[in-house]
Structure formats: C-alpha cells, structure tokens
PDB file of C-alpha atoms in Angstrom:
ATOM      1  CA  UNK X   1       0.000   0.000   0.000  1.00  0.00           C
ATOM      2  CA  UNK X   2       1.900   3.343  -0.829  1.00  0.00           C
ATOM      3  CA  UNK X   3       0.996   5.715   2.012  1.00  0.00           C
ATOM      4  CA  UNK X   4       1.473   9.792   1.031  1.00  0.00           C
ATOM      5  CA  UNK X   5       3.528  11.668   2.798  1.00  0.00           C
ATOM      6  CA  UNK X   6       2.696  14.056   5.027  1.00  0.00           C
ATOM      7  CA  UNK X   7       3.658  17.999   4.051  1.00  0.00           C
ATOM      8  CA  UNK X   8       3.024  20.776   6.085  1.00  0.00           C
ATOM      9  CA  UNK X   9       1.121  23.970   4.172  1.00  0.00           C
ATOM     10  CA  UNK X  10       4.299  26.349   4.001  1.00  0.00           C
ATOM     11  CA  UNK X  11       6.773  23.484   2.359  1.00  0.00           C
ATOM     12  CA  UNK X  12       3.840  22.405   0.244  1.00  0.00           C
ATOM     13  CA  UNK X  13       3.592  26.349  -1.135  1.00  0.00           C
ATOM     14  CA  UNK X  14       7.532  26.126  -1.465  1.00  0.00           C
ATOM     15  CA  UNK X  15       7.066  22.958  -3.785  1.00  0.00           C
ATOM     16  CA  UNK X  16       4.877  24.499  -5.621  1.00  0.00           C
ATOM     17  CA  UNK X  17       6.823  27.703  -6.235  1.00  0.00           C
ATOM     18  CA  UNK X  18       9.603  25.923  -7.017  1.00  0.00           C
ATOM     19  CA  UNK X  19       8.152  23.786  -9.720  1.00  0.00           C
ATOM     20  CA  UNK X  20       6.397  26.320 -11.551  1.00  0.00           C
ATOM     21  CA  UNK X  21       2.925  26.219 -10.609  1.00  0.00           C
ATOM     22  CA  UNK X  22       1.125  29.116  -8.707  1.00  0.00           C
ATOM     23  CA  UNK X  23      -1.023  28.266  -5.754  1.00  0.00           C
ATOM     24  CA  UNK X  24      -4.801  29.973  -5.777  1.00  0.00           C
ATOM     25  CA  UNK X  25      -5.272  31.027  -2.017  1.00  0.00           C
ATOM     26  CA  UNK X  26      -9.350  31.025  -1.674  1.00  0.00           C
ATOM     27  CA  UNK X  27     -10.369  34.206   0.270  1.00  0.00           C
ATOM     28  CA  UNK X  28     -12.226  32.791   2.911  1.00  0.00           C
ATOM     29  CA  UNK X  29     -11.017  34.726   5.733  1.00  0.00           C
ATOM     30  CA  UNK X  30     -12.720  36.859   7.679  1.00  0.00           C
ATOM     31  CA  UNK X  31     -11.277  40.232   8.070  1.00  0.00           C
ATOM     32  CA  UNK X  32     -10.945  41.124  11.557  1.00  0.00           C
ATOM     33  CA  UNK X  33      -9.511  44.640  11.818  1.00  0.00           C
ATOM     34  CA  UNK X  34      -9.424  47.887   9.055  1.00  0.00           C
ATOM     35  CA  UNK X  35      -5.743  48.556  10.105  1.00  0.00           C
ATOM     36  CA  UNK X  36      -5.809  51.406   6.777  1.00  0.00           C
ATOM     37  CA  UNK X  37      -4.005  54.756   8.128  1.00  0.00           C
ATOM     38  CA  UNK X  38      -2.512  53.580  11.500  1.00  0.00           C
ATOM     39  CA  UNK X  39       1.150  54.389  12.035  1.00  0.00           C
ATOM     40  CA  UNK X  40       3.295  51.213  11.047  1.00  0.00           C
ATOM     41  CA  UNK X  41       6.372  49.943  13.259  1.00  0.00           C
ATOM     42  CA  UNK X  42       9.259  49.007  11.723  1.00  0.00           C
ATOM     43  CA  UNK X  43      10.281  45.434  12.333  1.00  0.00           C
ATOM     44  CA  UNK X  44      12.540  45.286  14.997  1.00  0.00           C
ATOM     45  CA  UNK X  45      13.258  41.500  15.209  1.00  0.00           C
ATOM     46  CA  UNK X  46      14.668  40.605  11.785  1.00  0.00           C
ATOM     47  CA  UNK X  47      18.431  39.454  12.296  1.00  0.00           C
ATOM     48  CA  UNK X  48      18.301  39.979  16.185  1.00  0.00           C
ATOM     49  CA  UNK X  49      19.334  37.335  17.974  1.00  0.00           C
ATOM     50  CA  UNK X  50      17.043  36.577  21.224  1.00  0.00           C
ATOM     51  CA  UNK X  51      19.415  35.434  24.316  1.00  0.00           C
ATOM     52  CA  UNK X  52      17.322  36.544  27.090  1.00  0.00           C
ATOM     53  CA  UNK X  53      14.098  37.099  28.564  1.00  0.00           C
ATOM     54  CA  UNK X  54      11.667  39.958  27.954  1.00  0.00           C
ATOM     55  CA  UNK X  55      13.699  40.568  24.618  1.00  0.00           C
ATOM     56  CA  UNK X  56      11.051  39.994  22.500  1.00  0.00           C
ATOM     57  CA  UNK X  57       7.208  39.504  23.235  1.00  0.00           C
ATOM     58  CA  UNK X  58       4.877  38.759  20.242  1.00  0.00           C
ATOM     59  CA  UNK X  59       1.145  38.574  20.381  1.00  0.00           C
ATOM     60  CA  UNK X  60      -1.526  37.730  18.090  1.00  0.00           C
ATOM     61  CA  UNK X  61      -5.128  37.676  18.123  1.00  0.00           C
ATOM     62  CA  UNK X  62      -7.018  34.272  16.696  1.00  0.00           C
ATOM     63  CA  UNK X  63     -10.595  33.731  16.499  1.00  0.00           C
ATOM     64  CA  UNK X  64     -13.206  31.502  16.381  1.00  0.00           C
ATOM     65  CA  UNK X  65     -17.027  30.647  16.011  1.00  0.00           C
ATOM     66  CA  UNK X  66     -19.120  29.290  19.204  1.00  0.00           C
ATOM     67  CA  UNK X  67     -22.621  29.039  19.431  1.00  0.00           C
ATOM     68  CA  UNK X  68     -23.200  31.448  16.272  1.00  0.00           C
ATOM     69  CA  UNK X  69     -21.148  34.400  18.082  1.00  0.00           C
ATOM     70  CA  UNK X  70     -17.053  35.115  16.931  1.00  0.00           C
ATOM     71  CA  UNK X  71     -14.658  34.722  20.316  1.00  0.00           C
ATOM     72  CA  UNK X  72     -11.475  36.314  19.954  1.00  0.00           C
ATOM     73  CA  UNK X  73      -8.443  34.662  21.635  1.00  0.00           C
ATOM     74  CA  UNK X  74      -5.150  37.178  22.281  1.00  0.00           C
ATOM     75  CA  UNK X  75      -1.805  35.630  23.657  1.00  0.00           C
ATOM     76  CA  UNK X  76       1.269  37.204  24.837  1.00  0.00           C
ATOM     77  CA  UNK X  77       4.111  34.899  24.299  1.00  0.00           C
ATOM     78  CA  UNK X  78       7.799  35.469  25.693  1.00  0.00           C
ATOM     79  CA  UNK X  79      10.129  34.233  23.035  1.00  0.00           C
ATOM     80  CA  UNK X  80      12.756  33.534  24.559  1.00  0.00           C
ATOM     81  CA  UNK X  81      10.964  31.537  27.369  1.00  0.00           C
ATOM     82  CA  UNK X  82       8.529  30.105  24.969  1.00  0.00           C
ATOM     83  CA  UNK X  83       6.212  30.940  27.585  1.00  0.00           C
ATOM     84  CA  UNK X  84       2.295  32.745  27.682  1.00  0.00           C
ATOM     85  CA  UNK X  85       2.861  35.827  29.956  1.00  0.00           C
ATOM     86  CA  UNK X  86      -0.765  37.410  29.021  1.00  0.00           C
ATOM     87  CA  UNK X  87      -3.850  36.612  27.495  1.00  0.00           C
ATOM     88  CA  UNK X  88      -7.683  37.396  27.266  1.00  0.00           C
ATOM     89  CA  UNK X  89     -10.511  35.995  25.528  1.00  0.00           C
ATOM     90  CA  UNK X  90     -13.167  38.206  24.425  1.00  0.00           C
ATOM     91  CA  UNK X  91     -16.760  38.366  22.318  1.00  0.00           C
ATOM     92  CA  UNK X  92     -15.316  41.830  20.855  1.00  0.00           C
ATOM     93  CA  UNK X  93     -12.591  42.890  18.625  1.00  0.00           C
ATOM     94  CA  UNK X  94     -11.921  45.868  20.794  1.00  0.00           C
ATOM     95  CA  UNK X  95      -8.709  46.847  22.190  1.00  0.00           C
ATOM     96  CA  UNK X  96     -10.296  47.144  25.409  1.00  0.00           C
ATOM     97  CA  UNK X  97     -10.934  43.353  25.466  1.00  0.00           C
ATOM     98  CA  UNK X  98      -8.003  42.047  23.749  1.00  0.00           C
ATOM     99  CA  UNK X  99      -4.634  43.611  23.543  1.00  0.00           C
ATOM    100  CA  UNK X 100      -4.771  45.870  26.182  1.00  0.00           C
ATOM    101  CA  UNK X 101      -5.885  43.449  28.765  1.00  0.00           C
ATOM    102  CA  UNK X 102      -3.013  40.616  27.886  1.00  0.00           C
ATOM    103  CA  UNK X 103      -0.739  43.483  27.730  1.00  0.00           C
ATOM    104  CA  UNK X 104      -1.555  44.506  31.020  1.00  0.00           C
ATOM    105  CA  UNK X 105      -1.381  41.061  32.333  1.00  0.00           C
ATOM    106  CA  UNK X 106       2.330  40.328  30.778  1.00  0.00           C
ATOM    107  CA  UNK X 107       3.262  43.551  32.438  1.00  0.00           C
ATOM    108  CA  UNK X 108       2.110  42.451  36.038  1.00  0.00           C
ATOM    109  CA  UNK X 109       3.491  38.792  35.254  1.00  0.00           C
ATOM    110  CA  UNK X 110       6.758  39.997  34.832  1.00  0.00           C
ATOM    111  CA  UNK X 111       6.866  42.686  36.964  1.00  0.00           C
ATOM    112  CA  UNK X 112       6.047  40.080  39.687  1.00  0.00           C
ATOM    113  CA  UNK X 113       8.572  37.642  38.851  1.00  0.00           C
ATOM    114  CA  UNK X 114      11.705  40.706  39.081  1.00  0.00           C
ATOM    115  CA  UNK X 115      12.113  40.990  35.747  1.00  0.00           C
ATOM    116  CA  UNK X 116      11.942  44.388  33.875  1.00  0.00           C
ATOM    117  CA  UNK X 117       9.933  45.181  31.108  1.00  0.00           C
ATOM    118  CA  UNK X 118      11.999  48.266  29.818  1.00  0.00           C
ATOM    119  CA  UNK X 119      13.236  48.134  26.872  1.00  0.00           C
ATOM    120  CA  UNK X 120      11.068  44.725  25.664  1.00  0.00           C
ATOM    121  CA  UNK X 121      10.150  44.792  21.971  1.00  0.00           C
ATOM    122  CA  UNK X 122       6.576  44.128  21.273  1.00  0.00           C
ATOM    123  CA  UNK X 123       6.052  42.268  18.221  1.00  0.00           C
ATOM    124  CA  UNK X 124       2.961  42.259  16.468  1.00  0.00           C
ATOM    125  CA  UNK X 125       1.098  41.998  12.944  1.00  0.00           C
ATOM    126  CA  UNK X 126      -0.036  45.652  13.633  1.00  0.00           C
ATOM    127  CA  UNK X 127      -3.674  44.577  13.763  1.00  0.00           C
ATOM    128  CA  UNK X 128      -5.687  47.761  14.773  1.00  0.00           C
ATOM    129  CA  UNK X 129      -6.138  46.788  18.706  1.00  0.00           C
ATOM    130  CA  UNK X 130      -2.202  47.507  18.567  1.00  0.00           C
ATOM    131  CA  UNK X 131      -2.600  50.985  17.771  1.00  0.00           C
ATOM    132  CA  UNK X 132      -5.360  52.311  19.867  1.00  0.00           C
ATOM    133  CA  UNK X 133      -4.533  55.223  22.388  1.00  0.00           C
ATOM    134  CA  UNK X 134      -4.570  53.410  25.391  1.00  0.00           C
ATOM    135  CA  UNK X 135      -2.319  50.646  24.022  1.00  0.00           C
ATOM    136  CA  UNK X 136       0.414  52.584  23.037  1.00  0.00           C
ATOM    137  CA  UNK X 137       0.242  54.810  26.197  1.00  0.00           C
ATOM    138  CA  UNK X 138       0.787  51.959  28.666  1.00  0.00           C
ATOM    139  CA  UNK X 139       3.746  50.376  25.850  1.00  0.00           C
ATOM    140  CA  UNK X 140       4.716  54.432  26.054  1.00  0.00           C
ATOM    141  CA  UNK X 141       4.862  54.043  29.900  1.00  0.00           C
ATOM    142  CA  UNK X 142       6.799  51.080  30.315  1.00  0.00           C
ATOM    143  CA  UNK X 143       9.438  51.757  27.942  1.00  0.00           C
ATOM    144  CA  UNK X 144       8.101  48.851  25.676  1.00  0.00           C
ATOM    145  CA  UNK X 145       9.053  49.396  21.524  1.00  0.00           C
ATOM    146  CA  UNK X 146       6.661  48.586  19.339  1.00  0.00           C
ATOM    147  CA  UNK X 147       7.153  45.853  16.100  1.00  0.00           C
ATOM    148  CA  UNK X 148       5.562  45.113  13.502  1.00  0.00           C
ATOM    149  CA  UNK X 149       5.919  41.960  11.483  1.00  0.00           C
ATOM    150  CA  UNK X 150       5.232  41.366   7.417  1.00  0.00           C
ATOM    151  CA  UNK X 151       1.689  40.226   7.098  1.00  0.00           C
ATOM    152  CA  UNK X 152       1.389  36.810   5.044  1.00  0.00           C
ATOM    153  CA  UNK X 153      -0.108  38.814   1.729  1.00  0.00           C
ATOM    154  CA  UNK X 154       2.496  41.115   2.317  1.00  0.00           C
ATOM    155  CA  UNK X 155       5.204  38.330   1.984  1.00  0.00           C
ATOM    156  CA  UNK X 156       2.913  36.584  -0.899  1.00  0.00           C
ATOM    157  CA  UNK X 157       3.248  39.782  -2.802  1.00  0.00           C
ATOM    158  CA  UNK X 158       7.129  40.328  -2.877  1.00  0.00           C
ATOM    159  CA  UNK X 159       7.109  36.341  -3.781  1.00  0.00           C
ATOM    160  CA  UNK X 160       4.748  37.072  -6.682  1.00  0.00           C
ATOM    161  CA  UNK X 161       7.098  39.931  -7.588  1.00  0.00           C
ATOM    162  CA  UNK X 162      10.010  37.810  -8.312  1.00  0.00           C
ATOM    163  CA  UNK X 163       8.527  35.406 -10.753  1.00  0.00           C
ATOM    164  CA  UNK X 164       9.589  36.208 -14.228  1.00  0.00           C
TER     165      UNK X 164
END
C-alpha cells in the first residue's frame, strides 16, 4: 500500500513555487480589523538574535465561532521563554478586550517575577487593537518598543514579484 507523505502547508507552497505552478489562495477569511491609516512599526526582530528574557514579546489575536457568536483569543508569548505571559478571551474585537488586557497582564506577570519590562520589543502583525490610544500609552509608559511583522499577503506579494 503506498501511504502519502505528510507535508506541512508552508513546504507544500515552497514545492509548488519551485516547480512552476502558482497556488490559488481562496479568500475565505474573515477580516478582523481595518488597520488602513494607522502608524506602522518598523520590524525590529529581523536578524536579532534573542538570548534573554523579555527581549522579545509577540502577540496575536485568533478567532473563532461558538454558538453562532465570533470569540477572539489574544496571547502574549515570551520568546525567549517560549512561555504565555498574558492573554484574554473576548466576544469583541476591541482593544479594550483584547490587547490591552493581555498586555496589562504580561506587564504584572513579569513585573512580579523581578524581571523588567523596559526596553522589551513588542512584536505584532499591527492589527488595529495595537494601535489604539490606550495601548500605546501603557507600551509608552513602560518603555516597551513597538514591532511590527510582514503580514502573510504582504510576503505573498514580494514572492509574486520575483517570478519572471
């Protein structure tokens, strides 16, 4: 019996590129945030090499469907550590319920545990909930530099660039 092998979604792309054939990416995400006219971060992580904690601390927001209502999941994750130092789960997309919140937890988290926040680089996609007021007042605050990461049809764009 010849069993396939398993390939994981980003090699599989990879494959494909490299053979010749373009891979169709069906729209069916829902788009969470209108992030049009916020002020971008430049990336702060690319070539930096992590060798401590409270370096670097990225955070996303995911989401799912539950009983016919979205839920919106945020984590706070040490890289270094590998380690959730905040989250929140919310029924809104609101910075009040998501980002700020986890941020505030990390803060306390560390804080707690003697290490210092100052100076930590806070890497996100630059979703909209990363830009309100009150989020960058508290990053403001603590010293804590903002980052923003290439978005996945940001990186799918400069690929598509390079084909001749």
């Amino acid at each position: 019996m010849i069993r396939p092998k398993t390939i994981g979604r980003d090699r599989f792309e990879a494959f494909c590129f490299e053979h010749g054939f373009q891979v169709i990416v069906s729209k069916n995400y829902r788009r969470t945030t209108n992030s049009l006219g916020v002020t971008r971060f430049p990336n702060l992580v690319t070539g930096l090499k992590i060798s401590r904690p409270n370096q670097v601390w990225v955070s996303d927001i995911t989401y799912f469907e539950l009983a016919g209502k979205w839920c919106y999941l945020t984590f706070i994750i040490d890289i270094y550590a590998r380690t959730i130092i905040g989250f929140t789960a919310s029924r809104e997309l609101c910075a009040e319920q998501t980002s700020l919140p986890a941020l505030k937890m990390a803060i306390r988290f560390r804080k707690s545990s003697y290490h210092k926040v100052t100076g930590v680089i806070f890497h996100s996609d630059g979703g909209g909930q990363y830009h309100s007021k009150e989020f960058l007042k508290l990053t403001r605050m603590n010293y804590i530099k903002n980052s923003l990461r290439m978005t996945f049809t940001r990186i799918r764009s400069l690929k598509e660039s390079t084909v001749l």
